[in-house]
Amino acid sequence: MKARITADQHLLDSNRRSEWKQKDAWRTLRILSEFVDGFDTLSDIDRAVAVFGSARTKPETPGYALAEEVGAALAKEGFSVITGGGPGVMEAANKGAAEAGGESIGLGIELPFEQGLNGYVDIGLDFRYFFVRKTMFVKYAQAFIVLPGGFGTMDELFEALTLVQTKKVTQFPVVLLGTAYWGGLVDWLRGRMLEDGMVNPADVELMLVTDDVAEAVAHIVAGCNTKPGSGGDAAMPS
């Protein structure tokens, strides 16, 4: 199958500089329409948690079952579950939420190869631009749960941590689920990055690392129930 050219590629490709003056101004209208559509569709969401992880996780694996458990546990606590809408961990979390009677939301993205939204999404949106989609995740989720994944998962994780660190968002718990997978990264953050003075000690405590779904969800419930100005830190409790 031949890979198609996506809207993001058209927008960011420096080899298409000749198009910038003629076409980029018009592209802003398409970008604006994506923001308007996202805001309009998602504005009635009450409480939600975004679940991230690999699209390559297979249904027969423990990681898929874990994501299902996460989706169901969040739904039982009254949270809508937002994912990237694709297969793997995303599908499993949507499935868990839907089968537990919760609201299951998928925010898809145009990719060079067709992917589409999984069959467990109740409310679905497809975006052309990654940055619009990212805004929707942070705006409408009150927390992130991050399961093992690749570059896209890392991107969402570190964007969330940066927003919390810089106080662009407050009361935003971030949970890494899977100590065996995340342990090396966390050791490096607490070791090399902290020791070299690239972050502060409080920064490396902005995430909970656990294997326990109940602990992860309880951490999110506690963080979301802590109101700014009530004596809690602007980030989430460690």
Coordinates of C-alpha atoms in Angstrom, one line a residue:
M1 CA 0.0 0.0 0.0
K2 CA 1.4 3.4 -1.0
A3 CA 1.7 5.9 1.9
R4 CA -0.5 8.9 1.4
I5 CA 0.6 12.5 2.0
T6 CA -1.0 13.9 5.2
A7 CA -2.1 17.4 6.1
D8 CA 0.7 17.6 8.7
Q9 CA 3.3 16.8 6.0
H10 CA 1.9 19.5 3.7
L11 CA 2.1 22.0 6.5
L12 CA 5.6 21.2 7.8
D13 CA 7.5 20.0 4.7
S14 CA 10.3 22.5 4.0
N15 CA 10.6 21.2 0.5
R16 CA 7.2 22.8 -0.2
R17 CA 8.3 26.3 0.6
S18 CA 6.8 27.5 -2.7
E19 CA 3.4 26.7 -1.4
W20 CA 3.7 28.5 1.9
K21 CA 2.8 32.0 0.8
Q22 CA -0.1 30.8 -1.4
K23 CA -1.6 28.0 0.7
D24 CA -0.7 28.4 4.4
A25 CA -3.1 31.3 5.1
W26 CA -5.9 29.1 3.8
R27 CA -4.8 26.2 5.9
T28 CA -5.3 28.2 9.0
L29 CA -9.1 28.0 8.3
R30 CA -8.9 24.2 8.2
I31 CA -6.9 24.3 11.4
L32 CA -9.5 26.6 13.0
S33 CA -12.3 24.3 11.9
E34 CA -10.6 21.4 13.7
F35 CA -10.4 23.3 16.9
V36 CA -14.1 24.4 16.6
D37 CA -15.2 20.9 15.9
G38 CA -13.2 19.5 18.8
F39 CA -14.4 22.1 21.3
D40 CA -18.0 21.7 20.2
T41 CA -18.0 17.9 20.3
L42 CA -16.1 17.5 23.6
S43 CA -17.4 20.4 25.6
D44 CA -20.0 18.4 27.5
I45 CA -17.4 16.0 28.9
D46 CA -17.5 16.2 32.7
R47 CA -14.5 14.2 34.0
A48 CA -12.1 12.3 31.8
V49 CA -8.8 10.5 31.8
A50 CA -6.6 10.0 28.7
V51 CA -5.0 6.6 28.4
F52 CA -2.0 6.2 26.1
G53 CA 0.0 3.2 25.0
S54 CA 1.2 1.3 22.0
A55 CA -1.0 0.6 19.0
R56 CA 1.0 -2.5 18.5
T57 CA -0.2 -4.3 21.6
K58 CA -2.0 -7.5 20.6
P59 CA -5.4 -8.6 22.1
E60 CA -3.9 -11.8 23.4
T61 CA -1.2 -10.1 25.5
P62 CA -1.2 -9.1 29.2
G63 CA -0.7 -5.4 28.1
Y64 CA -4.1 -5.5 26.3
A65 CA -5.8 -7.0 29.3
L66 CA -4.2 -4.4 31.6
A67 CA -5.5 -1.6 29.4
E68 CA -9.0 -3.1 29.5
E69 CA -8.8 -3.2 33.3
V70 CA -7.7 0.4 33.3
G71 CA -10.6 1.5 31.1
A72 CA -13.2 -0.4 33.2
A73 CA -11.8 0.9 36.5
L74 CA -11.9 4.5 35.3
A75 CA -15.5 4.2 34.0
K76 CA -16.6 2.8 37.4
E77 CA -15.2 5.9 39.1
G78 CA -17.2 8.1 36.7
F79 CA -14.5 9.1 34.3
S80 CA -14.8 9.2 30.6
V81 CA -11.9 7.4 28.9
I82 CA -10.1 9.2 26.1
T83 CA -7.7 7.5 23.8
G84 CA -6.1 8.0 20.4
G85 CA -8.9 5.8 19.0
G86 CA -6.6 3.3 17.4
P87 CA -5.8 -0.4 18.0
G88 CA -3.7 -1.9 20.7
V89 CA -3.8 -0.3 24.1
M90 CA -6.2 2.4 22.8
E91 CA -8.7 -0.2 21.7
A92 CA -8.4 -2.1 24.9
A93 CA -9.0 1.0 27.1
N94 CA -12.0 2.0 25.0
K95 CA -13.3 -1.5 25.2
G96 CA -12.9 -1.7 29.0
A97 CA -14.7 1.6 29.4
A98 CA -17.5 0.8 27.0
E99 CA -18.2 -2.6 28.5
A100 CA -18.2 -1.1 32.0
G101 CA -20.9 1.3 31.0
G102 CA -18.7 4.3 30.7
E103 CA -18.2 6.9 28.0
S104 CA -15.5 5.9 25.5
I105 CA -13.9 8.6 23.4
G106 CA -11.4 8.3 20.5
L107 CA -9.4 11.1 19.0
G108 CA -7.9 9.7 15.8
I109 CA -5.2 11.2 13.7
E110 CA -4.6 11.1 9.9
L111 CA -1.6 8.9 9.2
P112 CA 0.3 7.9 6.1
F113 CA -1.3 4.5 6.3
E114 CA -5.0 4.1 7.1
Q115 CA -5.8 3.2 10.7
G116 CA -9.3 4.3 11.6
L117 CA -11.1 4.4 14.9
N118 CA -11.6 1.2 16.8
G119 CA -15.1 -0.3 17.3
Y120 CA -15.4 0.6 21.0
V121 CA -15.5 4.3 20.5
D122 CA -18.8 6.1 21.4
I123 CA -17.6 9.6 20.6
G124 CA -15.0 9.8 17.8
L125 CA -13.1 12.6 16.1
D126 CA -10.5 12.3 13.4
F127 CA -7.9 15.1 13.2
R128 CA -5.5 16.1 10.5
Y129 CA -3.1 18.0 12.7
F130 CA -1.3 16.5 15.7
F131 CA -1.1 19.8 17.6
V132 CA -4.9 20.2 17.5
R133 CA -5.4 16.7 18.7
K134 CA -2.9 17.2 21.5
T135 CA -4.8 20.3 22.7
M136 CA -7.9 18.2 23.0
F137 CA -6.2 15.6 25.1
V138 CA -4.9 18.1 27.6
K139 CA -8.0 20.3 27.6
Y140 CA -10.6 17.6 28.2
A141 CA -8.6 15.1 30.3
Q142 CA -7.9 15.7 34.0
A143 CA -5.1 13.1 34.1
F144 CA -3.0 10.8 32.0
I145 CA -2.4 7.0 32.4
V146 CA 0.5 5.9 30.3
L147 CA 1.0 2.2 29.4
P148 CA 4.0 0.9 27.5
G149 CA 4.4 2.4 24.1
G150 CA 6.7 3.9 21.5
F151 CA 7.6 7.4 20.3
G152 CA 4.0 8.7 20.2
T153 CA 3.4 7.6 23.8
M154 CA 6.7 9.2 24.9
D155 CA 5.7 12.4 23.2
E156 CA 2.4 12.6 25.0
L157 CA 4.0 11.7 28.4
F158 CA 6.7 14.4 28.2
E159 CA 4.4 17.0 26.9
A160 CA 2.2 16.4 29.9
L161 CA 5.1 16.5 32.3
T162 CA 6.3 19.8 30.8
L163 CA 2.9 21.4 31.1
V164 CA 2.7 20.4 34.7
Q165 CA 6.3 21.4 35.5
T166 CA 5.7 24.9 33.9
K167 CA 2.3 25.3 35.6
K168 CA 0.5 25.5 32.3
V169 CA -1.8 22.9 33.7
T170 CA -2.6 22.2 37.4
Q171 CA -4.1 19.3 39.2
F172 CA -3.0 16.9 36.5
P173 CA -1.9 13.5 37.8
V174 CA 0.4 11.5 35.5
V175 CA 0.6 7.7 36.0
L176 CA 3.1 5.3 34.4
L177 CA 1.6 1.8 34.5
G178 CA 4.2 -1.0 34.2
T179 CA 7.3 -0.7 36.4
A180 CA 9.3 -3.2 34.4
Y181 CA 8.8 -1.2 31.2
W182 CA 9.2 2.3 32.7
G183 CA 11.9 1.5 35.4
G184 CA 14.9 2.2 33.2
L185 CA 13.6 5.6 32.0
V186 CA 12.6 6.7 35.6
D187 CA 16.0 5.6 36.9
W188 CA 17.7 7.7 34.2
L189 CA 15.5 10.7 35.0
R190 CA 16.2 10.4 38.7
G191 CA 19.8 9.7 38.1
R192 CA 21.5 11.3 35.1
M193 CA 19.0 14.1 34.4
L194 CA 18.6 15.1 38.1
E195 CA 22.3 14.7 39.0
D196 CA 23.3 16.9 36.0
G197 CA 20.9 19.6 37.3
M198 CA 18.6 19.5 34.2
V199 CA 15.5 19.1 36.4
N200 CA 14.6 19.8 40.0
P201 CA 14.0 17.1 42.6
A202 CA 10.3 17.9 42.6
D203 CA 10.1 17.5 38.8
V204 CA 10.9 13.8 38.9
E205 CA 8.1 13.2 41.4
L206 CA 5.4 14.5 39.0
M207 CA 4.5 11.0 38.1
L208 CA 3.4 7.8 39.9
V209 CA 5.0 4.6 38.7
T210 CA 3.0 1.5 39.5
D211 CA 1.7 -1.9 38.4
D212 CA -1.5 -1.6 40.4
V213 CA -4.6 -0.4 38.5
A214 CA -6.4 0.3 41.7
E215 CA -3.5 2.4 43.0
A216 CA -3.3 4.3 39.7
V217 CA -7.0 5.2 39.7
A218 CA -7.0 6.1 43.4
H219 CA -4.1 8.4 42.8
I220 CA -6.0 10.1 40.0
V221 CA -9.2 10.4 42.1
A222 CA -7.2 12.0 44.9
G223 CA -5.4 14.4 42.5
C224 CA -8.6 15.4 40.8
N225 CA -10.4 16.0 44.1
T226 CA -7.6 18.3 45.4
K227 CA -8.7 21.9 44.6
P228 CA -6.3 24.7 43.8
G229 CA -5.9 26.9 46.9
S230 CA -6.9 24.1 49.3
G231 CA -3.3 23.6 50.6
G232 CA -2.3 21.1 47.9
D233 CA 0.5 21.7 45.5
A234 CA -0.3 23.1 42.1
A235 CA 0.8 19.8 40.6
M236 CA -0.4 16.4 41.9
P237 CA 0.5 14.7 45.2
S238 CA 3.5 12.5 44.9

